[in-house]
Coordinates of C-alpha atoms in Angstrom, one line a residue:
M1 CA 19.3 10.8 5.6
S2 CA 18.2 7.8 5.5
A3 CA 14.8 6.1 4.8
A4 CA 15.0 4.6 8.3
K5 CA 15.8 8.3 10.2
K6 CA 13.7 10.5 8.8
L7 CA 10.7 7.8 9.2
S8 CA 12.1 7.5 12.8
E9 CA 11.9 11.6 12.8
D10 CA 9.1 12.7 11.8
S11 CA 6.6 10.4 13.0
M12 CA 4.9 8.8 16.1
K13 CA 7.9 8.6 18.5
L14 CA 7.6 6.1 21.6
T15 CA 9.9 5.9 24.1
D16 CA 11.2 3.0 24.7
G17 CA 9.7 3.0 27.7
E18 CA 6.6 3.9 27.0
K19 CA 7.1 0.6 24.4
V20 CA 7.6 -1.3 27.3
I21 CA 4.4 0.0 29.0
T22 CA 3.0 -0.6 26.3
L23 CA 3.0 -4.2 25.8
M24 CA 3.0 -4.9 29.4
L25 CA -0.5 -3.7 29.2
C26 CA -1.4 -5.5 25.8
E27 CA -0.6 -8.3 28.2
L28 CA -3.0 -7.7 31.0
Y29 CA -5.3 -6.9 28.2
D30 CA -4.5 -10.0 26.3
K31 CA -4.9 -12.3 30.7
L32 CA -7.3 -10.1 31.7
Q33 CA -9.6 -10.8 28.8
V34 CA -10.9 -6.9 28.9
N35 CA -13.0 -6.2 25.8
A36 CA -12.7 -2.9 24.8
E37 CA -12.2 -1.1 22.0
I38 CA -8.5 -0.3 22.2
D39 CA -7.1 -3.8 19.9
P40 CA -3.9 -4.9 22.1
D41 CA -2.7 -7.0 19.2
F42 CA -3.0 -3.8 17.1
L43 CA -1.0 -2.1 19.4
R44 CA 1.6 -4.5 19.7
T45 CA 2.6 -4.7 16.1
A46 CA 1.9 -0.9 15.4
I47 CA 5.2 -1.0 17.2
Y48 CA 6.7 -4.3 16.7
T49 CA 6.8 -2.7 13.0
G50 CA 8.1 0.6 14.0
N51 CA 5.1 1.8 12.8
E52 CA 3.9 4.4 15.5
W53 CA 2.6 6.4 12.5
S54 CA -1.1 3.5 12.2
L55 CA -2.6 4.1 16.0
A56 CA -3.6 8.4 15.0
W57 CA -5.0 5.9 12.0
K58 CA -6.8 3.7 13.9
Y59 CA -8.0 5.9 16.0
P60 CA -9.1 9.3 15.4
G61 CA -11.1 10.2 18.2
I62 CA -7.8 9.9 20.8
P63 CA -6.2 13.5 19.9
F64 CA -2.4 12.8 19.2
E65 CA -0.5 16.0 18.9
D66 CA 0.5 16.4 15.0
Q67 CA 2.6 14.1 13.9
K68 CA 3.6 13.5 10.0
D69 CA 3.1 9.8 8.3
P70 CA 5.6 8.6 7.2
E71 CA 6.8 9.7 3.8
Q72 CA 5.9 6.8 1.8
L73 CA 3.1 6.4 2.5
K74 CA 1.4 8.9 0.2
E75 CA 3.6 7.3 -2.5
I76 CA 1.9 4.2 -1.5
L77 CA -1.3 5.2 -0.8
D78 CA -1.2 6.4 -4.8
I79 CA 0.3 2.8 -5.9
L80 CA -2.3 0.8 -3.9
D81 CA -4.8 3.3 -5.7
M82 CA -4.1 2.6 -8.9
W83 CA -3.7 -1.0 -8.8
E84 CA -7.3 -1.1 -7.6
H85 CA -8.2 0.8 -10.2
I86 CA -6.4 -0.8 -12.7
E87 CA -7.7 -4.5 -11.0
I88 CA -11.0 -3.0 -11.2
S89 CA -11.2 -1.7 -14.9
H90 CA -9.8 -4.8 -16.1
E91 CA -12.1 -7.0 -14.9
K92 CA -15.3 -5.0 -16.6
L93 CA -14.0 -5.1 -19.8
S94 CA -15.7 -7.2 -22.5
L95 CA -14.6 -10.7 -22.6
Y96 CA -12.7 -9.6 -26.4
E97 CA -11.4 -6.1 -24.5
K98 CA -8.9 -8.1 -22.0
E99 CA -7.9 -10.8 -25.0
E100 CA -6.4 -7.8 -27.0
L101 CA -4.9 -6.6 -23.5
E102 CA -3.4 -10.2 -23.1
K103 CA -1.4 -9.2 -26.3
Q104 CA 0.5 -6.3 -24.6
P105 CA 3.1 -6.8 -22.5
F106 CA 1.7 -7.5 -18.8
G107 CA -2.0 -7.5 -20.4
K108 CA -3.0 -10.7 -19.0
D109 CA -5.0 -10.3 -15.6
P110 CA -2.3 -7.5 -14.3
K111 CA -2.3 -7.5 -10.4
F112 CA -0.5 -5.1 -7.9
F113 CA 2.8 -7.9 -7.0
G114 CA 3.2 -5.9 -3.8
F115 CA 7.5 -4.4 -3.5
D116 CA 11.2 -5.9 -3.3
G117 CA 11.5 -7.3 0.7
N118 CA 14.7 -6.9 0.7
N119 CA 15.3 -3.2 -0.9
E120 CA 11.3 -2.1 0.3
A121 CA 10.6 -3.4 2.6
E122 CA 9.2 -0.2 4.9
Y123 CA 6.9 0.1 2.3
I124 CA 6.0 -3.6 2.6
G125 CA 5.5 -2.7 6.6
I126 CA 3.4 -0.1 5.8
T127 CA 1.4 -2.3 3.5
S128 CA 0.6 -4.9 5.6
I129 CA -0.5 -2.1 8.1
L130 CA -3.3 -0.8 5.6
L131 CA -4.9 -3.5 5.1
N132 CA -4.3 -5.8 8.0
E133 CA -4.8 -3.1 10.7
L134 CA -6.6 -0.7 8.7
D135 CA -8.2 -2.2 6.8
R136 CA -7.7 -0.6 3.9
F137 CA -7.8 -1.9 -0.2
Q138 CA -9.5 -5.5 1.3
R139 CA -8.2 -6.3 -2.3
F140 CA -5.1 -6.8 -2.0
K141 CA -5.9 -8.3 1.6
D142 CA -4.5 -11.7 0.7
R143 CA -1.9 -11.4 -0.8
D144 CA 2.2 -11.6 -1.2
L145 CA 2.8 -8.4 -0.2
N146 CA 6.7 -10.2 -1.5
A147 CA 7.2 -8.5 -5.6
H148 CA 11.1 -10.4 -5.4
M149 CA 11.7 -7.3 -7.5
P150 CA 12.2 -3.7 -7.6
T151 CA 9.0 -2.4 -7.9
L152 CA 9.1 0.7 -7.3
E153 CA 10.9 2.4 -10.3
I154 CA 8.1 0.6 -12.4
Y155 CA 5.4 2.1 -10.3
N156 CA 7.1 5.2 -10.7
R157 CA 6.9 5.3 -13.9
M158 CA 3.4 3.7 -14.0
L159 CA 2.8 7.1 -11.9
P160 CA 1.9 9.5 -13.8
A161 CA 0.5 7.8 -16.6
Y162 CA -2.2 7.1 -13.9
H163 CA -2.8 10.3 -12.9
A164 CA -3.3 11.5 -16.2
R165 CA -6.6 9.6 -16.6
R166 CA -7.2 9.7 -13.3
K167 CA -8.4 13.9 -13.5
Q168 CA -10.9 12.8 -15.5
G169 CA -13.1 11.1 -12.5
W170 CA -13.1 7.9 -11.4
N171 CA -15.0 6.6 -14.1
L172 CA -13.5 2.7 -15.1
L173 CA -10.1 2.5 -17.2
D174 CA -11.1 1.5 -20.6
L175 CA -8.6 -0.8 -22.7
K176 CA -6.3 2.1 -24.4
D177 CA -6.0 3.9 -20.9
L178 CA -5.4 0.0 -19.4
G179 CA -2.2 -0.5 -22.1
E180 CA -0.9 2.8 -21.7
I181 CA -0.8 2.4 -17.8
L182 CA 1.2 -1.3 -18.5
G183 CA 3.0 -0.3 -21.0
E184 CA 4.6 2.1 -18.3
I185 CA 5.8 -1.9 -16.2
V186 CA 8.4 -2.3 -19.5
H187 CA 11.4 -0.7 -19.2
P188 CA 12.3 3.0 -22.1
E189 CA 14.6 0.7 -22.7
N190 CA 13.3 -2.2 -24.0
R191 CA 10.5 -0.5 -25.5
K192 CA 9.9 -1.3 -28.9
G193 CA 10.0 1.4 -31.7

């Protein structure tokens, strides 16, 4: 089953008619300059991008039927959590520690580099909703989310190394931890030793 089909089966579904009605109501909100809790721009974005699941996240007070979030969402949340932790920890390193980390592959100013726009577009779409509409992980908000290269394989190598350290709590990652996690960016076939 394709990821797109799986996504549509598990998350909130609006019928085509409901989408049209919702979009028409958004236009009315704009024309009448209604100032209400429901954000018509958000509704439009959720519908046009196929991210209706985000309605329940944006409006938790509305008793939506039980639904499953997209299967990619948990993975994206894990990836964003990991990169936020990496970036914050790197910022807190001493100058000496930063210089030491720079001697390792990908150790110079490590930053979340997004997802591949060609092959991981659903990941970009979900991430964009999280950052720009749901105000999560604001550190990444104004970044280009298109890495222009496949990244999921890289992140899936990094996550086990990250989770092994995360079990100790949300303490800052030290130089050794960062080196080991960032070292997973290098494909195993290209590692020395």
